CSV table of C-alpha atoms and ligand atoms in Angstrom, one decimal:
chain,number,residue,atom,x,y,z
W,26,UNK,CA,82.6,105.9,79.2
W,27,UNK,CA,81.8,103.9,82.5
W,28,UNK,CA,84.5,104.8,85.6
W,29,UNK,CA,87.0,101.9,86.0
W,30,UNK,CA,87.2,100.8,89.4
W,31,UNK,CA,90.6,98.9,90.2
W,32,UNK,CA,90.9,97.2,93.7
W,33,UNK,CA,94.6,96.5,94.4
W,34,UNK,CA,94.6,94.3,97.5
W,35,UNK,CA,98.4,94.6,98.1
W,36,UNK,CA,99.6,91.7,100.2
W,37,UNK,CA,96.5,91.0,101.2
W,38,UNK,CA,93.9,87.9,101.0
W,39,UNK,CA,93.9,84.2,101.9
W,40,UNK,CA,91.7,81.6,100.2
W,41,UNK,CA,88.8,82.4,102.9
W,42,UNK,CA,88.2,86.2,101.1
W,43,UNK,CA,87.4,84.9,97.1
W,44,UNK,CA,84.4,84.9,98.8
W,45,UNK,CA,84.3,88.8,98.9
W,46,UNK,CA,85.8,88.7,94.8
W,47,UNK,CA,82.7,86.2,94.3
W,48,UNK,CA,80.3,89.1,95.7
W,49,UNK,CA,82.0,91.7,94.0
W,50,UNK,CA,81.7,89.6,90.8
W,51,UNK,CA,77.8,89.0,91.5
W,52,UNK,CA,76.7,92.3,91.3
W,53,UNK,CA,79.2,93.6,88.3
W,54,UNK,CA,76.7,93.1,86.2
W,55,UNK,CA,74.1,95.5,88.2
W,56,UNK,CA,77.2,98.3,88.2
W,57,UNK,CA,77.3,101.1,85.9
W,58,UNK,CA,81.2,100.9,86.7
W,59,UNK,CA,83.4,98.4,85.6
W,60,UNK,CA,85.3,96.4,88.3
W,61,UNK,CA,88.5,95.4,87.9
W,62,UNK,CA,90.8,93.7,91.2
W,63,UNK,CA,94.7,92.6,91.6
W,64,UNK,CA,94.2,90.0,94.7
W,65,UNK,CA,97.7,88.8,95.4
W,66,UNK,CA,99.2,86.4,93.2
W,67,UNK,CA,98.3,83.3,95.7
W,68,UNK,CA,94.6,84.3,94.4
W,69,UNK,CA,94.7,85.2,91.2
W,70,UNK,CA,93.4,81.3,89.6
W,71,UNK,CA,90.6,80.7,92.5
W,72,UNK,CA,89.5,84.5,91.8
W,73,UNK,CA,89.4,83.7,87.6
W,74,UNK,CA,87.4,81.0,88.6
W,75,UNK,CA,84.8,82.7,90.8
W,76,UNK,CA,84.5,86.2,88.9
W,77,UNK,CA,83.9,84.2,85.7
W,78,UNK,CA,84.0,87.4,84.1
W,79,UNK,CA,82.3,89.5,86.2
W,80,UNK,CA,85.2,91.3,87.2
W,81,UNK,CA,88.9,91.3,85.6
W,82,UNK,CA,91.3,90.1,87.5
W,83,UNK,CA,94.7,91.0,87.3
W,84,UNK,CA,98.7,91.4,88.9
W,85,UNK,CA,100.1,93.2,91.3
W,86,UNK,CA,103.7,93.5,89.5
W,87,UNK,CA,105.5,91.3,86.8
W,88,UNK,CA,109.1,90.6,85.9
W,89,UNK,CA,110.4,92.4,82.6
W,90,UNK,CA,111.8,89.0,81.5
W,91,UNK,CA,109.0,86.3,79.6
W,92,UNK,CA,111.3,83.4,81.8
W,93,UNK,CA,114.2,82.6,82.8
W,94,UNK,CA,116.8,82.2,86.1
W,95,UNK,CA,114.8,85.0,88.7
W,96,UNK,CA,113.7,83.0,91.0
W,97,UNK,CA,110.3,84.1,92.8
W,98,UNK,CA,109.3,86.0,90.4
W,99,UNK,CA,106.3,85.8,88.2
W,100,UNK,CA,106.5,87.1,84.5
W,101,UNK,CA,103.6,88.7,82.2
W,102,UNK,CA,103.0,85.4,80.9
W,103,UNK,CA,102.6,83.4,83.4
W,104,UNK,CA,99.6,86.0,84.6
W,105,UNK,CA,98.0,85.8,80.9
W,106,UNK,CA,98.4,82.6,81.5
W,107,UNK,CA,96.0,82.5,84.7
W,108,UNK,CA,93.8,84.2,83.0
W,109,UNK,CA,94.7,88.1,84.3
W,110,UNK,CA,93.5,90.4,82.3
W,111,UNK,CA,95.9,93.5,83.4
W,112,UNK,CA,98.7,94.1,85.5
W,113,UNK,CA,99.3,97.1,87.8
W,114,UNK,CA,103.4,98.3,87.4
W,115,UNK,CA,105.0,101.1,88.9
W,116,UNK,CA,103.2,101.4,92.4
W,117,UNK,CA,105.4,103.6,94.7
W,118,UNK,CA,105.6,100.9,97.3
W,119,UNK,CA,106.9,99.1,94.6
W,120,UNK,CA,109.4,101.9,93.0
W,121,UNK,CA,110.3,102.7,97.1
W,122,UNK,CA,110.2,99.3,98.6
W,123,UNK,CA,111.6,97.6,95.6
W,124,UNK,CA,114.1,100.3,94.1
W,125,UNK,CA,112.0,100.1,91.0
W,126,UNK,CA,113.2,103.1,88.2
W,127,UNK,CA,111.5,104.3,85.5
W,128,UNK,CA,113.6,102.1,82.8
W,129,UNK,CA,112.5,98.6,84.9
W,130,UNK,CA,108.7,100.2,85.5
W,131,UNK,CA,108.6,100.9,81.2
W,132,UNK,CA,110.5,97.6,80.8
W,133,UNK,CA,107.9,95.7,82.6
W,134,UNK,CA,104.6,97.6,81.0
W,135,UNK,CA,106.5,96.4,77.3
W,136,UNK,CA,106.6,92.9,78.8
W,137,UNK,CA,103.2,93.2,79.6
W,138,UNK,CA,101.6,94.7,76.6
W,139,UNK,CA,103.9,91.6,74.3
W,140,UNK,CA,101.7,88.8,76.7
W,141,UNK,CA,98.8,90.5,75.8
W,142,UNK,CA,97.7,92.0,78.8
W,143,UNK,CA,96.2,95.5,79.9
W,144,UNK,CA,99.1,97.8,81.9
W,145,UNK,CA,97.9,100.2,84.7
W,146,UNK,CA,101.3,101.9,85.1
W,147,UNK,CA,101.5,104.3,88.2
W,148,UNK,CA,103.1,107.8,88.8
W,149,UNK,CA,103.2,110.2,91.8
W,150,UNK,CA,104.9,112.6,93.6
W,151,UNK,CA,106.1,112.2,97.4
W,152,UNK,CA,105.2,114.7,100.5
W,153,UNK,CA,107.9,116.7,99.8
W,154,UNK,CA,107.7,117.0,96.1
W,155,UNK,CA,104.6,118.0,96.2
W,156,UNK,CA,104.7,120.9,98.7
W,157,UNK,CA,108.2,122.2,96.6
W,158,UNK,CA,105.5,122.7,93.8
W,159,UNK,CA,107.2,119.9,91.8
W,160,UNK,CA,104.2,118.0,91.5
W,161,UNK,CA,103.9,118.4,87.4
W,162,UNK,CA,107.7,118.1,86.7
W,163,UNK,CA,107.8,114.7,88.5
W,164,UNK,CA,105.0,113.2,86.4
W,165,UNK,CA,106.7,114.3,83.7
W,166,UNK,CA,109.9,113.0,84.5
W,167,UNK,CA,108.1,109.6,85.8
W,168,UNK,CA,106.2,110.0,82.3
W,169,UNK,CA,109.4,110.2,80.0
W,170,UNK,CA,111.0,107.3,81.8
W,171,UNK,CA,108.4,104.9,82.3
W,172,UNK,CA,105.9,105.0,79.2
W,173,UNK,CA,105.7,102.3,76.7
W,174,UNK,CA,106.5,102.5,73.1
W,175,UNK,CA,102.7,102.4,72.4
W,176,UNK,CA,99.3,103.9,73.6
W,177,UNK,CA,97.4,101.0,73.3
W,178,UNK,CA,96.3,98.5,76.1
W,179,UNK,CA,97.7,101.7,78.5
W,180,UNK,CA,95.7,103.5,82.0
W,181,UNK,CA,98.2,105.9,83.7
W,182,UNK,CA,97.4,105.4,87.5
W,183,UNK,CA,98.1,109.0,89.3
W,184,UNK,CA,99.2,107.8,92.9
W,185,UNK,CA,100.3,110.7,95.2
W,186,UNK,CA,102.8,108.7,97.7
W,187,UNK,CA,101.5,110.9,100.2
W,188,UNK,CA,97.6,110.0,99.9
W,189,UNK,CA,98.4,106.2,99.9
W,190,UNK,CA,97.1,104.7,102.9
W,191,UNK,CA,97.0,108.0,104.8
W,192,UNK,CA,93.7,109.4,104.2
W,193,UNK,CA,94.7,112.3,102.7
W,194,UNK,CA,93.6,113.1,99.6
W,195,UNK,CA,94.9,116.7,97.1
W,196,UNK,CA,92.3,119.5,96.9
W,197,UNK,CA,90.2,118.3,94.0
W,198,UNK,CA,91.7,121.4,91.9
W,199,UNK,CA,95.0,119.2,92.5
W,200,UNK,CA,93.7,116.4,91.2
W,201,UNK,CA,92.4,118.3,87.7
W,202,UNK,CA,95.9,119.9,87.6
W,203,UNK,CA,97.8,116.9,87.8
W,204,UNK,CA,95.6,114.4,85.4
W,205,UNK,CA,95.6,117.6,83.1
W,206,UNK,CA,99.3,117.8,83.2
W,207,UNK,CA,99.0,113.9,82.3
W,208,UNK,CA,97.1,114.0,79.6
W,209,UNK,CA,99.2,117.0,77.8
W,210,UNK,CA,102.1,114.6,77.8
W,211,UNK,CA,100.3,111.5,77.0
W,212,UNK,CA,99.2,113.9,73.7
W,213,UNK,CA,102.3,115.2,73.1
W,214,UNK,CA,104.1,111.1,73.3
W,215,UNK,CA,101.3,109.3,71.6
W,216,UNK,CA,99.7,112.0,69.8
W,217,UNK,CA,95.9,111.3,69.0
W,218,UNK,CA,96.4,107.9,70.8
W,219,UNK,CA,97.3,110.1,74.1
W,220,UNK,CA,93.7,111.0,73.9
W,221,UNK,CA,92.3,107.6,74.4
W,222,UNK,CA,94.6,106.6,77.4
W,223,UNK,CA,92.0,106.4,81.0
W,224,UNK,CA,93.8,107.8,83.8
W,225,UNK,CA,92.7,106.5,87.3
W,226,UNK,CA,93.1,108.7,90.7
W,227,UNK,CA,94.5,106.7,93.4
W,228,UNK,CA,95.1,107.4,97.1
W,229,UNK,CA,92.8,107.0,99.8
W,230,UNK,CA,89.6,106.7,97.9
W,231,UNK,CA,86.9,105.6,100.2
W,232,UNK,CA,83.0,105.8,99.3
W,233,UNK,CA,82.7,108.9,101.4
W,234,UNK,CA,85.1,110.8,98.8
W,235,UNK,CA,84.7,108.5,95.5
W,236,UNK,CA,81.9,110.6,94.1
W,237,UNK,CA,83.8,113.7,94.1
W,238,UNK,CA,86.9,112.3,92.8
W,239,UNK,CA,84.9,110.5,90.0
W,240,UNK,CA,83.4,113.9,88.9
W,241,UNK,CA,86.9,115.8,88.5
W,242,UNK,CA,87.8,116.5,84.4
W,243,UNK,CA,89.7,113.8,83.5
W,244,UNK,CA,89.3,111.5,86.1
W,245,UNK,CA,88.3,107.7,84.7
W,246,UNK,CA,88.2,106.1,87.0
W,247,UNK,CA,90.0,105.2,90.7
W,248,UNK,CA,92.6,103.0,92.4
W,249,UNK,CA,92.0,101.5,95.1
W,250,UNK,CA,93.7,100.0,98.0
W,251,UNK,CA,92.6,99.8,101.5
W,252,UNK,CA,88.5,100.5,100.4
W,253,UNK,CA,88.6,97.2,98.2
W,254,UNK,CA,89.4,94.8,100.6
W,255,UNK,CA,85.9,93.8,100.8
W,256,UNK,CA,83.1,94.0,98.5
W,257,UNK,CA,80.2,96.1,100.7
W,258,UNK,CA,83.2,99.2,100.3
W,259,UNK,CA,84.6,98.6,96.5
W,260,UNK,CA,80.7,98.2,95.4
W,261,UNK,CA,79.4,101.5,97.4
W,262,UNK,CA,82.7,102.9,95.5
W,263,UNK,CA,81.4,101.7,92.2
W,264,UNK,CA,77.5,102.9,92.9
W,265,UNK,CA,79.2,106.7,93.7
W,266,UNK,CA,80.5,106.1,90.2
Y,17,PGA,P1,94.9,103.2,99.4
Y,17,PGA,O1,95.9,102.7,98.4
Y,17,PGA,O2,93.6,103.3,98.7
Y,17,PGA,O3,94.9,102.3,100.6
Y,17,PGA,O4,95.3,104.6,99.8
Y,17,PGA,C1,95.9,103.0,97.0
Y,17,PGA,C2,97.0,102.3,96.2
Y,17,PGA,O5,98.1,102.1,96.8
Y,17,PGA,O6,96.8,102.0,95.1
């Protein structure tokens, strides 16, 4: 199975850098990996356009609701619509910055999956979690709360909070514990479907570390944030793939 390579460009971009989604997009086709990015919203039609294909696009977040009175917000829908491929839901900065729970993060991954498109849903423990040793009963509880009804069209994102942005990264042992922790409870949810869910590591992937990431048991694929801004980084990221 080729690694996944997600780019999540936060609130990042103006029309100036579909120029960087346009490279990306011209050498997809010479990647082993495939490329997937979530430009901000502002982007998402002009980078459709330019990808042609290439590279899926998709969103950053979606409302839970198909329409309605919530003004500023953009619903599953309305992405499909663009012609998004996926959605990312869950992110901590969302979860933290947004006072996102589990119930509104599994609301919005239904919402997704009924407009049709692919849900990267995120989990991770914070600093302090993790050196408690609470790393696997977090993820479980995030797990519980947050999962959709159904296995299909489903990537599990593992996020640390603490390795977003900071250039830390776990041990790689840390890594193999927690997506193996994952997949016991995407089994035990879905049962045989649990097997066929991709989970991404995410958290201060560069290209320096991406190759040793990428080889962990497990490991399909990565998240990126700060290392996909522009195409020279996510495409050395893909080619350690
Ligand atoms: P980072 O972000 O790669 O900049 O650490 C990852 C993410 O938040 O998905």
């Amino acid at each position: 199975m080729p690694a996944l390579i997600v780019g999540n460009w936060k609130m990042n971009g103006l029309g100036d850098d579909i120029a960087e989604i346009a490279a990306m997009a011209g050498s997809a086709a010479n990647s082993a990996s495939r490329l997937w990015i979530a430009p901000p919203f502002t982007l998402i039609d002009r980078a459709v356009i330019v990808s042609a294909g290439a590279v899926s696009i998709g969103g950053q977040d979606c409302h839970a609701k198909p329409s309605g009175a919530h003004t500023g917000c953009i619903s599953a829908a309305m992405l499909a619509d663009l012609g998004a491929g996926f959605v990312i839901v869950g992110h901590s900065e969302r979860r933290r910055g947004n006072g996102e729970t589990d119930a509104d993060v599994r609301a919005k991954a239904e919402a997704a999956r009924a407009a049709g498109l692919q849900v990267i849903l995120c989990i991770g423990e914070t600093q302090a979690q993790h050196d408690a040793g609470e790393t696997d009963a977090v993820l479980a509880a995030q797990l519980a709360g947050s999962l959709p009804a159904d296995a299909e069209g489903l990537i599990v994102a593992y996020e640390p909070v603490w390795a977003i942005g900071t250039g830390l990264t776990p041990t790689l042992a840390d890594v193999a514990a927690a997506h193996a922790c994952i997949r016991e409870r995407l089994t035990a949810r879905y049962g045989g479907g649990g097997h066929g869910v991709r989970i991404l590591y995410g958290g201060s992937v560069t290209p320096a570390n991406a190759a040793d990431l990428l080889k962990v048991a497990d490991v399909g694929g990565v998240l990126v944030g700060g290392a996909s801004l522009t195409a020279a980084s996510l495409l050395a990221i893909a080619a350690a793939a």
